[in-house]
JSON list of C-alpha atoms in Angstrom, two decimals:
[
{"chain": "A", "resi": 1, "resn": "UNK", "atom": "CA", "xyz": [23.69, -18.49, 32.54]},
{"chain": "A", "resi": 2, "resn": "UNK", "atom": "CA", "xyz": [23.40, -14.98, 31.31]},
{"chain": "A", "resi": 3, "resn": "UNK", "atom": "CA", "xyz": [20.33, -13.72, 29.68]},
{"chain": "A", "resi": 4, "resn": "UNK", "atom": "CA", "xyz": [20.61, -12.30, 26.40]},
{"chain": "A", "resi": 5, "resn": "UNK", "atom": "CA", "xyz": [18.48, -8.68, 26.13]},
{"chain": "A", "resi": 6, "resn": "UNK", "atom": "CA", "xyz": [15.98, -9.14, 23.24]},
{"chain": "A", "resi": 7, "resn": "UNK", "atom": "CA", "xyz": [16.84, -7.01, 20.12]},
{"chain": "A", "resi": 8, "resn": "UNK", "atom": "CA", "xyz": [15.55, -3.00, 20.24]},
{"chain": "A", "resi": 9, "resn": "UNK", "atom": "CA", "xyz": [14.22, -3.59, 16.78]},
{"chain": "A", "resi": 10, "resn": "UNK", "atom": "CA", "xyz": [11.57, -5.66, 17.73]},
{"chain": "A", "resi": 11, "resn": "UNK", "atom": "CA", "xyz": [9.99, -3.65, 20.14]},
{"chain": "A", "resi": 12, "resn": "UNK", "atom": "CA", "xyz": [10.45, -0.55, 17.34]},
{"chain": "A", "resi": 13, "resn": "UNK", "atom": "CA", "xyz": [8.88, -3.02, 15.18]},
{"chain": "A", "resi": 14, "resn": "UNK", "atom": "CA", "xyz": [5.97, -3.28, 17.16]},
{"chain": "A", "resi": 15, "resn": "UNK", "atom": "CA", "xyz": [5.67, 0.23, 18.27]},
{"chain": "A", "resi": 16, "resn": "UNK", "atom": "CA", "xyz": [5.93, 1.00, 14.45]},
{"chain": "A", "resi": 17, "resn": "UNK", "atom": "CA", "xyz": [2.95, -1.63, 13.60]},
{"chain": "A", "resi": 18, "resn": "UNK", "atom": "CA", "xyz": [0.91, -0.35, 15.99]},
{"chain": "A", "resi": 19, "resn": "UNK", "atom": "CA", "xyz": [0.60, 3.15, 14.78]},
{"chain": "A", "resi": 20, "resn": "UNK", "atom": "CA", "xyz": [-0.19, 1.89, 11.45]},
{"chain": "A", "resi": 21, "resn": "UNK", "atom": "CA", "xyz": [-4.40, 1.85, 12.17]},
{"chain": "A", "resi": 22, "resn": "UNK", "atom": "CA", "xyz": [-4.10, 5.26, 12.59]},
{"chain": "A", "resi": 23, "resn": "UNK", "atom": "CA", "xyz": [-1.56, 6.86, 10.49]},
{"chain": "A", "resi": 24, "resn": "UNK", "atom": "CA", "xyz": [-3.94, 5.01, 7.35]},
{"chain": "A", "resi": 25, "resn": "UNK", "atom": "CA", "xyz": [-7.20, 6.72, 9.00]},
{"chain": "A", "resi": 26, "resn": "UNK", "atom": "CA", "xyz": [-5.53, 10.42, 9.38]},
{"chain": "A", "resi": 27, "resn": "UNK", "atom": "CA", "xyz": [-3.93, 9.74, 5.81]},
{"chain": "A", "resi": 28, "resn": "UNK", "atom": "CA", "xyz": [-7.28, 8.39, 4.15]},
{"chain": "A", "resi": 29, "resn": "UNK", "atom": "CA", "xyz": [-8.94, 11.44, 5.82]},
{"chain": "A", "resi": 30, "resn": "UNK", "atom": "CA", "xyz": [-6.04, 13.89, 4.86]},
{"chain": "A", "resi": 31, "resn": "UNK", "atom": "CA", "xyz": [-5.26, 15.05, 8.07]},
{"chain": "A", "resi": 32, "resn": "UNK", "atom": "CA", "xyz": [-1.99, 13.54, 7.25]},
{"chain": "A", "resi": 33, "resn": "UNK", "atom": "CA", "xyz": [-0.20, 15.12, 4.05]},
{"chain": "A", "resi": 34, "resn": "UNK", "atom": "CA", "xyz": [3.24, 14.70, 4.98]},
{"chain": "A", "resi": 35, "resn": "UNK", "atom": "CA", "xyz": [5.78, 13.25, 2.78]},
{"chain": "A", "resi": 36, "resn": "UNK", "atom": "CA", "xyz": [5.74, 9.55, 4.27]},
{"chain": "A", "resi": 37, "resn": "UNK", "atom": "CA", "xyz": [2.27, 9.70, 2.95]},
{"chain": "A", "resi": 38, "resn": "UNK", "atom": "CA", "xyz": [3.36, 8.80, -0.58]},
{"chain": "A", "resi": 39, "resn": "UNK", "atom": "CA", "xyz": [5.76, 6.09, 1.20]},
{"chain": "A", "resi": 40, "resn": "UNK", "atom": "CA", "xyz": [2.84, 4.98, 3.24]},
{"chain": "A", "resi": 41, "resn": "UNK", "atom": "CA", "xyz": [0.84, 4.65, 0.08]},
{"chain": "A", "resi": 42, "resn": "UNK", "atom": "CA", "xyz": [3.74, 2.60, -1.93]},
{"chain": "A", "resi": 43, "resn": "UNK", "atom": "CA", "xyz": [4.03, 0.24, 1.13]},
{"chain": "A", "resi": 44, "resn": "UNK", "atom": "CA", "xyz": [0.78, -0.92, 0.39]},
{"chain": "A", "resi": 45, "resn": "UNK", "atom": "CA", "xyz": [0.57, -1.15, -3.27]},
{"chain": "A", "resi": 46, "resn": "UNK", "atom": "CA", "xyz": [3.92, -3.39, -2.29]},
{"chain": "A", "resi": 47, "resn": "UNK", "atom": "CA", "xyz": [2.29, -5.43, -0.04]},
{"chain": "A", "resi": 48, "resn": "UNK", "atom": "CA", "xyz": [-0.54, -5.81, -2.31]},
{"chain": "A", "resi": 49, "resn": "UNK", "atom": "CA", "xyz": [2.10, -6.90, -5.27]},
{"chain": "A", "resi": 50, "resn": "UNK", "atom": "CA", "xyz": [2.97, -9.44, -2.88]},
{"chain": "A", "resi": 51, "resn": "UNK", "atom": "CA", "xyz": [-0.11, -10.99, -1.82]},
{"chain": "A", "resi": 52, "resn": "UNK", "atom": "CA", "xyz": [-1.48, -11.09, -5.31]},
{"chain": "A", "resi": 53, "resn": "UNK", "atom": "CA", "xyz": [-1.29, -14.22, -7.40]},
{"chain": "A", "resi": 54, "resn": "UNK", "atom": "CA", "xyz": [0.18, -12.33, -10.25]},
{"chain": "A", "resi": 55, "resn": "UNK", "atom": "CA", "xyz": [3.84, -12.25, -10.01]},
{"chain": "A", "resi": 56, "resn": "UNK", "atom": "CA", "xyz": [5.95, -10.01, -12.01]},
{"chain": "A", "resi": 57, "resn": "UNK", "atom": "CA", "xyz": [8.62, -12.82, -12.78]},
{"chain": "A", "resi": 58, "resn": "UNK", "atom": "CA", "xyz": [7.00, -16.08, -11.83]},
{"chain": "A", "resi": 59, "resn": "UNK", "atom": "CA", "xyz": [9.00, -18.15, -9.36]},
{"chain": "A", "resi": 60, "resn": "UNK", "atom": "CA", "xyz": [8.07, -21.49, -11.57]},
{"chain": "A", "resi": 61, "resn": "UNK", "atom": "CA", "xyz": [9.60, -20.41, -14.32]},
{"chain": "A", "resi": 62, "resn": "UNK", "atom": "CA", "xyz": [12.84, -18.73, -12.94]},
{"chain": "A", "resi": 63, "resn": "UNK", "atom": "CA", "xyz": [13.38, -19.39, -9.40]},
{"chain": "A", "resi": 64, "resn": "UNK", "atom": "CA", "xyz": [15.87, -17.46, -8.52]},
{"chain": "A", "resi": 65, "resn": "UNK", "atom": "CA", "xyz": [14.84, -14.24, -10.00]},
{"chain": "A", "resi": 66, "resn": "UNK", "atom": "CA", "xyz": [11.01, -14.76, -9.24]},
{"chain": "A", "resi": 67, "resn": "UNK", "atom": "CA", "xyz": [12.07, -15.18, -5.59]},
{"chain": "A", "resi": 68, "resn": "UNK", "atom": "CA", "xyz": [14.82, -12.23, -5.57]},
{"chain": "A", "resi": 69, "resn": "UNK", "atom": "CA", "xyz": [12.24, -9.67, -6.72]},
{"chain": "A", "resi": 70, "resn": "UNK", "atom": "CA", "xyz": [9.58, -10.37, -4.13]},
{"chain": "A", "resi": 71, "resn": "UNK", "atom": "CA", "xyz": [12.47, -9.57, -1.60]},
{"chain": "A", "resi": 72, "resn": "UNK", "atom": "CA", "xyz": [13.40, -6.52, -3.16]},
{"chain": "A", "resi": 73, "resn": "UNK", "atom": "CA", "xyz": [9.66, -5.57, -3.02]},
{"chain": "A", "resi": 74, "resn": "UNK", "atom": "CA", "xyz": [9.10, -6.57, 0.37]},
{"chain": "A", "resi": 75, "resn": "UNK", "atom": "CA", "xyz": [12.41, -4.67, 1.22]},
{"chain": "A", "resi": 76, "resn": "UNK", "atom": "CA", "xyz": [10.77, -1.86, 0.00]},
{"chain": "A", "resi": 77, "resn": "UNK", "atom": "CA", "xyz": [8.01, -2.38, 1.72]},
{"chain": "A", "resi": 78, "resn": "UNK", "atom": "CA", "xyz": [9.75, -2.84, 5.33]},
{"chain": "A", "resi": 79, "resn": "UNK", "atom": "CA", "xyz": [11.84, 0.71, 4.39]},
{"chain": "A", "resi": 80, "resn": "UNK", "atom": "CA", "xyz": [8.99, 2.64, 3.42]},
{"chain": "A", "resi": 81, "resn": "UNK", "atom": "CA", "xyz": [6.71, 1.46, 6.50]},
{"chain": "A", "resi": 82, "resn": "UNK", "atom": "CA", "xyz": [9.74, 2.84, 8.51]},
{"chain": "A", "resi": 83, "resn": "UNK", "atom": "CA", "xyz": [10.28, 6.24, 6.93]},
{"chain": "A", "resi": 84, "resn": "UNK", "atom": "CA", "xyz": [6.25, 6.45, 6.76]},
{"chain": "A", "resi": 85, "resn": "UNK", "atom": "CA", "xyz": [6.20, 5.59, 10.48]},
{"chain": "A", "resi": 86, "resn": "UNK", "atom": "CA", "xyz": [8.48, 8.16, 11.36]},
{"chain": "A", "resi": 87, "resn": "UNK", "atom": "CA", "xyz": [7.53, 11.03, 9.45]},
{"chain": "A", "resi": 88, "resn": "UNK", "atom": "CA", "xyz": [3.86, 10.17, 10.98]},
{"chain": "A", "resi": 89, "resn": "UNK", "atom": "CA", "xyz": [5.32, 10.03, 14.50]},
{"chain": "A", "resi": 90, "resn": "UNK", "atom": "CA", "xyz": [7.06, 13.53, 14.28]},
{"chain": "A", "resi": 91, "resn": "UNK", "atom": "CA", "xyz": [3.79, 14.87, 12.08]},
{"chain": "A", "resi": 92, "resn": "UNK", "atom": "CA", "xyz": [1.92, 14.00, 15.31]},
{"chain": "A", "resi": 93, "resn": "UNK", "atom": "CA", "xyz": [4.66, 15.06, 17.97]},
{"chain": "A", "resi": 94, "resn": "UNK", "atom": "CA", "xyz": [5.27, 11.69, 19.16]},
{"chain": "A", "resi": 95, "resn": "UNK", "atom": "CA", "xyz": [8.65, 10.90, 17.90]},
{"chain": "A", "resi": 96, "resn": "UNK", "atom": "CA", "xyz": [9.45, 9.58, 21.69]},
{"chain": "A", "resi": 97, "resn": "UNK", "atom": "CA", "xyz": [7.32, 6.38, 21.29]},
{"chain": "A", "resi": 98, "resn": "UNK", "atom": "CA", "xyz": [9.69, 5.11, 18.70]},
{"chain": "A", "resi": 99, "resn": "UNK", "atom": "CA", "xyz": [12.33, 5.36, 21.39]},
{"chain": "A", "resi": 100, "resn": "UNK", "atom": "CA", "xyz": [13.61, 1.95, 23.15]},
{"chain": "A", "resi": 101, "resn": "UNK", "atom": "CA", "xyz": [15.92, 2.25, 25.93]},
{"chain": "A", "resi": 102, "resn": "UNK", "atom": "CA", "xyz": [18.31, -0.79, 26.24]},
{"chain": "A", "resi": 103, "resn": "UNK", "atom": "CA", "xyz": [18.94, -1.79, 30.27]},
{"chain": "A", "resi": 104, "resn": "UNK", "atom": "CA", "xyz": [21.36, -4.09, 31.16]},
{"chain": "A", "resi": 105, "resn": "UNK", "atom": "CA", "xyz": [21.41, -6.77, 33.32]},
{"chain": "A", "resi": 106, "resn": "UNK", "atom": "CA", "xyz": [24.58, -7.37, 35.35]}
]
């Protein structure tokens, strides 16, 4: 049985989550202007559209819809976590921890 190499994404994912913390500290204390700032700051007004009981277009009254625009938010939200990530990560010189290198097993 061959096993299957687990997707670089993930571990980008997690790289990416865990420089959030401080990305949001040197942003809130403005040691951080860059331009993934702004995307940093729309990510969480996203999220917060999300988690907030007030929906834009209500999923009881128009399924469909209600449910299509909280994945276009949360869309959002995943792409500008990204850019903010990597603007932050160059900012701070450490572009190399976003790096995964794929090995393969024979």
């Amino acid at each position: 049985m061959r096993a299957r190499a687990v997707p670089a994404v993930d571990v980008r994912t997690a790289v990416r989550l865990r420089l959030l913390p401080t990305m949001g500290r040197d942003a809130l204390a403005g040691r951080w202007t860059g331009p993934g700032r702004r995307k940093l700051a729309g990510a969480v007004l996203g999220a917060a559209y999300l988690l907030s009981p007030v929906d834009a277009v209500p999923e009881l009254w128009t399924p469909v819809v209600g449910l299509l625009d909280d994945g276009l938010v949360a869309a959002f939200v995943a792409a500008s976590v990204r850019a903010a990530t990597e603007d932050y990560a160059r900012h701070t010189g450490r572009p190399g921890r976003l790096r995964v290198h794929r090995h393969r097993h024979g």
